[in-house]
Amino acid sequence: VNKSFAQATDNLTIGDPAPSLKYSKWIKGNPIKGFEDGKVYVLEFWATWCVPCIKAMPHLSELAKKYKSTTTFIGVNVSEYSPGGRKTYEEVLVGVERFVNGIGDRMSYNVIADNKAGDMDKSFLKAAGIEAIPSTIVIKDNRIFWIGDPMDLDMFMTPIINGSFDVTAFKKQYETKANVKDDNIDEVTAAINELKMAIIAKDYTKALELIDADIKSMPFLKQALTLEKFKIYLEQYRESEAIICAKEMVKEDNSYGYKIAGIICDKDSLSKSTYLFAADIFKNGLKNKKSSLIYDKLALAYSKAGDMPAAVKAEEKAVEQAKIDVKDPAMVGFVFEYTITDFQEKLKKYRSAVE
């Protein structure tokens, strides 16, 4: 998730007027109408699925408390809704609100949600050429003063507030980094576009050939491309071929396991053996570390395989482990009180299918 901020930026940059706030809902804190001159605003762009974002929240909360008399901190939720995805925008927004309410004081600053059109993402991140979160943008006197990683923010806050921050020098430094061209970016963009066009055209033979060629020429993209290859096999070819591909992937690199199992469980109407293959991956993972989230996924795999008694047992363990995980500081932001409730509801559903 954490990518370099050295992106080419022809639009929004240091010193530019700040775009206006266009959001769907002010979830937490006191709403503001806009950015006022003489005041400092910290916009922290985040998502519920972004692990570095969640890890940065306590640090941002400390800064928000420290500088509350001079600075307004706003967590801007972005990149949650995908048009054409399984969930409507309204359903996604409910999930974001549950997260914010569930995480409580760990996120002790204002929070807003991007609108359905993604205006906050477009007008701030995309306009500045930023393609990754967490990303932080500091605004003062209605202008962009600083852009960077939230974990680097504390060393800049005092000079920005007291007026000793050299905006001109930072602008030069920032744009120098932004203009450092990534030698791989054109090659990567061209390769991804060619692959997308092959998939859109349903020329899967060509798509697979492109993936193999791109893995050789761009080995740093191997995992993403190999997972795309698995998706094509699973969706367009025989499942047996997809599983052979998956087994080879996991044998070569064990980190593929959860990703492959997750892709399988996201799909309906696959064969029992395919879902049981996913279940085995989750079971093997649980040998190393007990996790309520993995038990829950294991239950899903069994339920889709039609083994409801096994699904019940796995979900019972998910509920039991969630009660432990919710008290674990390392699981804050991942397991909530409502997670336990959700698992209990799933358990009821699985039990009703057995009775």
CSV table of C-alpha atoms in Angstrom, one decimal:
chain,number,residue,atom,x,y,z
A,1,VAL,CA,0.0,0.0,0.0
A,2,ASN,CA,2.8,2.4,0.8
A,3,LYS,CA,4.2,3.7,-2.5
A,4,SER,CA,6.6,6.5,-3.1
A,5,PHE,CA,5.3,10.0,-3.2
A,6,ALA,CA,7.6,10.6,-6.1
A,7,GLN,CA,4.8,10.8,-8.6
A,8,ALA,CA,4.8,13.0,-11.7
A,9,THR,CA,2.4,15.8,-10.9
A,10,ASP,CA,1.3,18.4,-13.4
A,11,ASN,CA,-1.6,19.6,-11.3
A,12,LEU,CA,-2.0,19.9,-7.6
A,13,THR,CA,1.2,20.6,-5.8
A,14,ILE,CA,2.8,22.5,-2.9
A,15,GLY,CA,1.6,26.1,-2.7
A,16,ASP,CA,-1.5,25.5,-4.8
A,17,PRO,CA,-5.0,26.6,-3.6
A,18,ALA,CA,-6.7,23.7,-1.8
A,19,PRO,CA,-9.6,22.0,-3.5
A,20,SER,CA,-12.9,22.3,-1.8
A,21,LEU,CA,-14.3,19.6,0.5
A,22,LYS,CA,-16.8,17.4,-1.4
A,23,TYR,CA,-17.9,14.5,0.8
A,24,SER,CA,-21.0,12.4,1.4
A,25,LYS,CA,-21.1,12.3,5.2
A,26,TRP,CA,-19.3,13.8,8.2
A,27,ILE,CA,-19.1,10.7,10.3
A,28,LYS,CA,-17.3,11.9,13.4
A,29,GLY,CA,-16.5,15.2,15.0
A,30,ASN,CA,-17.6,18.8,14.2
A,31,PRO,CA,-18.3,19.6,10.5
A,32,ILE,CA,-16.6,22.6,8.9
A,33,LYS,CA,-17.8,24.5,5.8
A,34,GLY,CA,-14.4,25.0,4.3
A,35,PHE,CA,-10.8,25.9,4.8
A,36,GLU,CA,-10.3,29.3,6.6
A,37,ASP,CA,-7.3,31.5,6.2
A,38,GLY,CA,-4.9,31.4,9.2
A,39,LYS,CA,-6.0,27.9,10.2
A,40,VAL,CA,-4.2,24.6,9.6
A,41,TYR,CA,-6.0,21.5,8.4
A,42,VAL,CA,-4.5,18.0,8.2
A,43,LEU,CA,-6.3,15.7,5.7
A,44,GLU,CA,-5.4,12.0,6.2
A,45,PHE,CA,-6.6,9.8,3.4
A,46,TRP,CA,-7.4,6.2,4.5
A,47,ALA,CA,-9.5,3.1,4.0
A,48,THR,CA,-10.8,0.3,6.2
A,49,TRP,CA,-8.8,-2.3,4.2
A,50,CYS,CA,-5.5,-0.4,4.5
A,51,VAL,CA,-3.3,-1.9,7.2
A,52,PRO,CA,-0.7,0.9,7.3
A,53,CYS,CA,-3.7,3.4,7.6
A,54,ILE,CA,-5.0,1.6,10.6
A,55,LYS,CA,-1.5,1.4,12.2
A,56,ALA,CA,-1.1,5.2,11.7
A,57,MET,CA,-4.3,6.1,13.5
A,58,PRO,CA,-3.0,6.2,17.1
A,59,HIS,CA,-0.1,8.4,16.0
A,60,LEU,CA,-2.5,10.8,14.2
A,61,SER,CA,-4.8,10.8,17.3
A,62,GLU,CA,-1.8,11.9,19.5
A,63,LEU,CA,-1.0,14.7,17.0
A,64,ALA,CA,-4.7,15.8,16.9
A,65,LYS,CA,-4.8,16.0,20.7
A,66,LYS,CA,-1.4,17.8,20.8
A,67,TYR,CA,-2.3,20.5,18.2
A,68,LYS,CA,-6.1,20.7,18.8
A,69,SER,CA,-6.0,24.4,19.5
A,70,THR,CA,-4.5,25.3,16.2
A,71,THR,CA,-5.2,22.4,13.8
A,72,THR,CA,-8.2,20.5,12.5
A,73,PHE,CA,-7.5,16.8,11.7
A,74,ILE,CA,-9.8,15.1,9.3
A,75,GLY,CA,-9.6,11.5,8.3
A,76,VAL,CA,-10.9,11.2,4.7
A,77,ASN,CA,-12.1,7.8,3.8
A,78,VAL,CA,-11.5,6.9,0.2
A,79,SER,CA,-11.2,3.9,-2.1
A,80,GLU,CA,-13.9,1.9,-0.5
A,81,TYR,CA,-16.6,1.9,-3.2
A,82,SER,CA,-16.1,0.3,-6.6
A,83,PRO,CA,-18.8,0.9,-9.2
A,84,GLY,CA,-20.3,-2.4,-10.3
A,85,GLY,CA,-18.9,-4.1,-7.2
A,86,ARG,CA,-20.9,-6.5,-4.9
A,87,LYS,CA,-21.9,-3.7,-2.5
A,88,THR,CA,-23.8,-0.5,-3.2
A,89,TYR,CA,-22.4,2.8,-2.1
A,90,GLU,CA,-24.9,2.9,0.7
A,91,GLU,CA,-23.8,-0.5,2.0
A,92,VAL,CA,-20.1,0.5,1.8
A,93,LEU,CA,-20.9,3.7,3.8
A,94,VAL,CA,-22.6,1.7,6.5
A,95,GLY,CA,-19.4,-0.4,6.8
A,96,VAL,CA,-17.2,2.6,7.1
A,97,GLU,CA,-19.4,4.1,9.9
A,98,ARG,CA,-19.3,0.8,11.7
A,99,PHE,CA,-15.5,0.8,11.5
A,100,VAL,CA,-15.2,4.4,12.8
A,101,ASN,CA,-17.6,3.8,15.6
A,102,GLY,CA,-16.0,0.5,16.5
A,103,ILE,CA,-12.4,1.7,16.6
A,104,GLY,CA,-13.3,4.5,19.0
A,105,ASP,CA,-10.6,6.6,20.6
A,106,ARG,CA,-7.9,5.0,18.5
A,107,MET,CA,-9.2,7.4,15.8
A,108,SER,CA,-9.9,10.5,17.9
A,109,TYR,CA,-10.3,13.1,15.2
A,110,ASN,CA,-12.8,14.1,12.6
A,111,VAL,CA,-13.8,11.6,9.9
A,112,ILE,CA,-15.6,12.1,6.6
A,113,ALA,CA,-16.5,9.7,3.8
A,114,ASP,CA,-15.8,10.3,0.1
A,115,ASN,CA,-18.9,10.6,-2.0
A,116,LYS,CA,-20.1,8.1,-4.6
A,117,ALA,CA,-18.3,10.0,-7.4
A,118,GLY,CA,-15.0,9.8,-5.5
A,119,ASP,CA,-14.5,13.6,-5.5
A,120,MET,CA,-12.1,13.7,-2.6
A,121,ASP,CA,-9.9,11.1,-4.1
A,122,LYS,CA,-10.0,12.8,-7.5
A,123,SER,CA,-9.6,16.4,-6.4
A,124,PHE,CA,-6.8,15.7,-3.9
A,125,LEU,CA,-5.0,12.4,-4.5
A,126,LYS,CA,-5.4,11.9,-8.2
A,127,ALA,CA,-4.9,15.6,-8.9
A,128,ALA,CA,-1.5,15.4,-7.0
A,129,GLY,CA,-0.5,12.2,-8.8
A,130,ILE,CA,-0.7,10.2,-5.5
A,131,GLU,CA,-1.8,6.6,-6.1
A,132,ALA,CA,-1.4,5.1,-2.6
A,133,ILE,CA,-2.7,5.5,0.9
A,134,PRO,CA,-2.1,6.4,3.7
A,135,SER,CA,-1.4,9.8,2.4
A,136,THR,CA,-1.5,13.1,4.3
A,137,ILE,CA,-2.1,16.6,2.9
A,138,VAL,CA,-1.6,19.7,5.2
A,139,ILE,CA,-3.5,22.9,4.3
A,140,LYS,CA,-2.7,26.3,5.7
A,141,ASP,CA,-4.1,29.7,4.6
A,142,ASN,CA,-6.3,27.7,2.1
A,143,ARG,CA,-3.2,26.4,0.3
A,144,ILE,CA,-1.3,23.0,0.1
A,145,PHE,CA,1.6,23.3,2.5
A,146,TRP,CA,2.8,19.7,2.8
A,147,ILE,CA,2.2,16.2,1.3
A,148,GLY,CA,3.7,13.0,2.7
A,149,ASP,CA,3.4,9.9,4.8
A,150,PRO,CA,1.4,10.4,8.1
A,151,MET,CA,4.2,8.8,10.1
A,152,ASP,CA,6.5,11.7,9.0
A,153,LEU,CA,4.0,14.4,9.9
A,154,ASP,CA,5.0,15.2,13.5
A,155,MET,CA,8.4,16.7,12.6
A,156,PHE,CA,6.7,19.3,10.3
A,157,MET,CA,3.7,20.3,12.4
A,158,THR,CA,5.3,22.9,14.7
A,159,PRO,CA,7.1,24.8,11.9
A,160,ILE,CA,4.0,24.8,9.8
A,161,ILE,CA,1.9,26.2,12.6
A,162,ASN,CA,4.4,28.8,13.8
A,163,GLY,CA,5.2,30.0,10.3
A,164,SER,CA,8.8,28.9,10.2
A,165,PHE,CA,8.2,26.2,7.6
A,166,ASP,CA,9.9,27.0,4.3
A,167,VAL,CA,7.2,26.2,1.8
A,168,THR,CA,9.3,27.3,-1.1
A,169,ALA,CA,12.2,24.9,-0.2
A,170,PHE,CA,9.8,22.0,0.5
A,171,LYS,CA,8.0,22.7,-2.9
A,172,LYS,CA,11.4,22.4,-4.7
A,173,GLN,CA,12.3,19.2,-2.8
A,174,TYR,CA,8.8,17.7,-3.3
A,175,GLU,CA,8.7,18.5,-7.1
A,176,THR,CA,12.3,17.2,-7.6
A,177,LYS,CA,11.3,13.9,-6.1
A,178,ALA,CA,8.1,14.0,-8.2
A,179,ASN,CA,10.0,14.5,-11.4
A,180,VAL,CA,12.4,11.6,-10.8
A,181,LYS,CA,11.1,9.3,-13.4
A,182,ASP,CA,10.6,5.7,-12.5
A,183,ASP,CA,12.3,3.7,-15.3
A,184,ASN,CA,9.6,1.0,-15.0
A,185,ILE,CA,6.5,3.2,-15.0
A,186,ASP,CA,6.0,3.4,-18.8
A,187,GLU,CA,6.7,-0.3,-19.2
A,188,VAL,CA,4.3,-1.3,-16.4
A,189,THR,CA,1.6,1.0,-17.7
A,190,ALA,CA,1.8,-0.3,-21.2
A,191,ALA,CA,1.9,-3.9,-20.1
A,192,ILE,CA,-1.1,-3.5,-17.8
A,193,ASN,CA,-3.1,-1.7,-20.5
A,194,GLU,CA,-2.3,-4.4,-23.1
A,195,LEU,CA,-3.4,-7.1,-20.6
A,196,LYS,CA,-6.6,-5.3,-19.8
A,197,MET,CA,-7.4,-5.0,-23.5
A,198,ALA,CA,-6.9,-8.7,-24.0
A,199,ILE,CA,-9.2,-9.6,-21.1
A,200,ILE,CA,-11.9,-7.1,-22.3
A,201,ALA,CA,-11.7,-8.7,-25.7
A,202,LYS,CA,-12.0,-12.1,-24.1
A,203,ASP,CA,-8.8,-13.2,-25.7
A,204,TYR,CA,-7.6,-15.3,-22.7
A,205,THR,CA,-5.0,-17.2,-24.6
A,206,LYS,CA,-3.3,-13.9,-25.4
A,207,ALA,CA,-3.8,-12.7,-21.9
A,208,LEU,CA,-2.0,-15.7,-20.5
A,209,GLU,CA,0.8,-15.3,-23.0
A,210,LEU,CA,1.2,-11.6,-22.0
A,211,ILE,CA,1.3,-12.6,-18.3
A,212,ASP,CA,4.0,-15.1,-18.8
A,213,ALA,CA,6.1,-12.6,-20.8
A,214,ASP,CA,5.5,-9.8,-18.4
A,215,ILE,CA,6.6,-11.9,-15.4
A,216,LYS,CA,9.9,-12.6,-17.2
A,217,SER,CA,10.5,-8.9,-18.1
A,218,MET,CA,9.1,-7.4,-14.9
A,219,PRO,CA,9.7,-9.9,-12.1
A,220,PHE,CA,8.7,-7.3,-9.4
A,221,LEU,CA,5.1,-7.8,-10.7
A,222,LYS,CA,5.2,-11.5,-10.4
A,223,GLN,CA,2.8,-12.0,-7.6
A,224,ALA,CA,0.1,-9.7,-8.9
A,225,LEU,CA,0.4,-11.1,-12.4
A,226,THR,CA,0.4,-14.7,-11.2
A,227,LEU,CA,-2.8,-14.1,-9.2
A,228,GLU,CA,-4.4,-12.6,-12.3
A,229,LYS,CA,-3.4,-15.7,-14.2
A,230,PHE,CA,-5.1,-17.8,-11.5
A,231,LYS,CA,-8.3,-15.7,-11.8
A,232,ILE,CA,-8.4,-16.3,-15.6
A,233,TYR,CA,-7.9,-20.1,-15.2
A,234,LEU,CA,-10.6,-20.2,-12.5
A,235,GLU,CA,-13.2,-18.1,-14.5
A,236,GLN,CA,-12.5,-19.1,-18.1
A,237,TYR,CA,-10.9,-22.6,-18.0
A,238,ARG,CA,-11.5,-25.9,-16.1
A,239,GLU,CA,-11.3,-25.6,-12.4
A,240,SER,CA,-8.9,-28.5,-12.3
A,241,GLU,CA,-6.4,-26.5,-14.3
A,242,ALA,CA,-6.9,-23.6,-12.0
A,243,ILE,CA,-6.2,-25.7,-8.9
A,244,ILE,CA,-3.1,-27.2,-10.5
A,245,CYS,CA,-1.9,-23.6,-11.2
A,246,ALA,CA,-2.8,-22.6,-7.5
A,247,LYS,CA,-0.9,-25.6,-6.1
A,248,GLU,CA,2.2,-24.7,-8.1
A,249,MET,CA,1.9,-21.1,-6.8
A,250,VAL,CA,1.6,-22.0,-3.2
A,251,LYS,CA,4.5,-24.5,-3.5
A,252,GLU,CA,6.7,-21.8,-4.9
A,253,ASP,CA,5.5,-19.1,-2.5
A,254,ASN,CA,3.4,-19.8,0.6
A,255,SER,CA,2.2,-16.2,0.7
A,256,TYR,CA,-0.1,-16.9,-2.2
A,257,GLY,CA,-2.3,-19.2,-0.1
A,258,TYR,CA,-4.7,-16.8,1.6
A,259,LYS,CA,-5.1,-14.7,-1.5
A,260,ILE,CA,-6.0,-17.7,-3.6
A,261,ALA,CA,-8.4,-19.1,-1.0
A,262,GLY,CA,-10.0,-15.7,-0.7
A,263,ILE,CA,-10.5,-15.5,-4.5
A,264,ILE,CA,-12.1,-18.9,-4.5
A,265,CYS,CA,-14.5,-18.1,-1.6
A,266,ASP,CA,-15.5,-14.8,-3.2
A,267,LYS,CA,-17.1,-16.9,-6.0
A,268,ASP,CA,-20.2,-19.0,-6.1
A,269,SER,CA,-21.1,-22.2,-7.9
A,270,LEU,CA,-17.6,-23.7,-7.9
A,271,SER,CA,-17.0,-27.4,-7.3
A,272,LYS,CA,-16.9,-28.9,-3.8
A,273,SER,CA,-13.3,-29.9,-4.2
A,274,THR,CA,-12.3,-26.3,-5.1
A,275,TYR,CA,-13.9,-25.0,-1.9
A,276,LEU,CA,-12.3,-27.7,0.1
A,277,PHE,CA,-8.9,-26.8,-1.4
A,278,ALA,CA,-9.5,-23.3,-0.1
A,279,ALA,CA,-10.5,-24.7,3.3
A,280,ASP,CA,-7.3,-26.7,3.5
A,281,ILE,CA,-5.3,-23.5,3.0
A,282,PHE,CA,-7.1,-21.8,5.8
A,283,LYS,CA,-6.7,-24.8,8.1
A,284,ASN,CA,-2.9,-24.9,7.4
A,285,GLY,CA,-2.7,-21.2,8.3
A,286,LEU,CA,-4.4,-21.8,11.6
A,287,LYS,CA,-1.7,-24.2,12.6
A,288,ASN,CA,0.7,-21.3,12.9
A,289,LYS,CA,-1.6,-18.7,14.4
A,290,LYS,CA,-5.2,-18.8,15.7
A,291,SER,CA,-7.2,-16.0,14.1
A,292,SER,CA,-11.0,-15.4,14.3
A,293,LEU,CA,-10.9,-13.9,10.8
A,294,ILE,CA,-9.3,-17.1,9.4
A,295,TYR,CA,-11.8,-19.4,11.3
A,296,ASP,CA,-14.6,-17.3,9.7
A,297,LYS,CA,-13.1,-17.7,6.2
A,298,LEU,CA,-12.7,-21.5,6.9
A,299,ALA,CA,-16.4,-21.7,7.8
A,300,LEU,CA,-17.3,-19.9,4.6
A,301,ALA,CA,-15.2,-22.3,2.5
A,302,TYR,CA,-16.9,-25.3,4.2
A,303,SER,CA,-20.4,-23.8,3.8
A,304,LYS,CA,-19.8,-23.3,0.0
A,305,ALA,CA,-18.5,-26.8,-0.2
A,306,GLY,CA,-21.8,-28.0,1.3
A,307,ASP,CA,-20.3,-29.3,4.5
A,308,MET,CA,-22.5,-27.4,7.0
A,309,PRO,CA,-21.5,-29.4,10.2
A,310,ALA,CA,-17.8,-28.4,9.5
A,311,ALA,CA,-18.9,-24.8,8.8
A,312,VAL,CA,-20.7,-24.8,12.2
A,313,LYS,CA,-17.6,-26.0,14.0
A,314,ALA,CA,-15.3,-23.5,12.3
A,315,GLU,CA,-17.7,-20.6,13.0
A,316,GLU,CA,-18.0,-21.6,16.6
A,317,LYS,CA,-14.2,-21.3,16.8
A,318,ALA,CA,-14.4,-17.9,15.0
A,319,VAL,CA,-16.8,-16.6,17.7
A,320,GLU,CA,-14.7,-18.0,20.5
A,321,GLN,CA,-11.4,-16.6,19.1
A,322,ALA,CA,-13.0,-13.3,18.3
A,323,LYS,CA,-13.8,-12.8,22.0
A,324,ILE,CA,-10.0,-13.1,22.6
A,325,ASP,CA,-8.9,-11.2,19.5
A,326,VAL,CA,-11.1,-8.1,20.4
A,327,LYS,CA,-9.0,-7.7,23.6
A,328,ASP,CA,-5.7,-8.0,21.7
A,329,PRO,CA,-4.0,-4.6,21.0
A,330,ALA,CA,-2.5,-6.1,17.9
A,331,MET,CA,-6.0,-6.8,16.5
A,332,VAL,CA,-7.5,-3.3,17.1
A,333,GLY,CA,-8.9,-2.1,13.9
A,334,PHE,CA,-9.4,-5.6,12.6
A,335,VAL,CA,-11.7,-7.3,15.1
A,336,PHE,CA,-14.5,-5.3,16.8
A,337,GLU,CA,-17.4,-6.1,19.1
A,338,TYR,CA,-19.6,-6.0,16.1
A,339,THR,CA,-17.3,-8.7,14.5
A,340,ILE,CA,-18.4,-11.1,17.3
A,341,THR,CA,-22.0,-10.2,16.6
A,342,ASP,CA,-21.6,-10.8,12.9
A,343,PHE,CA,-19.9,-14.2,13.5
A,344,GLN,CA,-22.7,-15.2,15.8
A,345,GLU,CA,-25.3,-14.4,13.1
A,346,LYS,CA,-23.4,-16.5,10.6
A,347,LEU,CA,-23.2,-19.3,13.2
A,348,LYS,CA,-27.0,-19.2,13.5
A,349,LYS,CA,-27.4,-19.4,9.7
A,350,TYR,CA,-25.0,-22.4,9.5
A,351,ARG,CA,-26.7,-24.2,12.4
A,352,SER,CA,-30.1,-23.7,10.8
A,353,ALA,CA,-28.9,-25.4,7.7
A,354,VAL,CA,-27.8,-28.4,9.7
A,355,GLU,CA,-31.1,-28.8,11.7
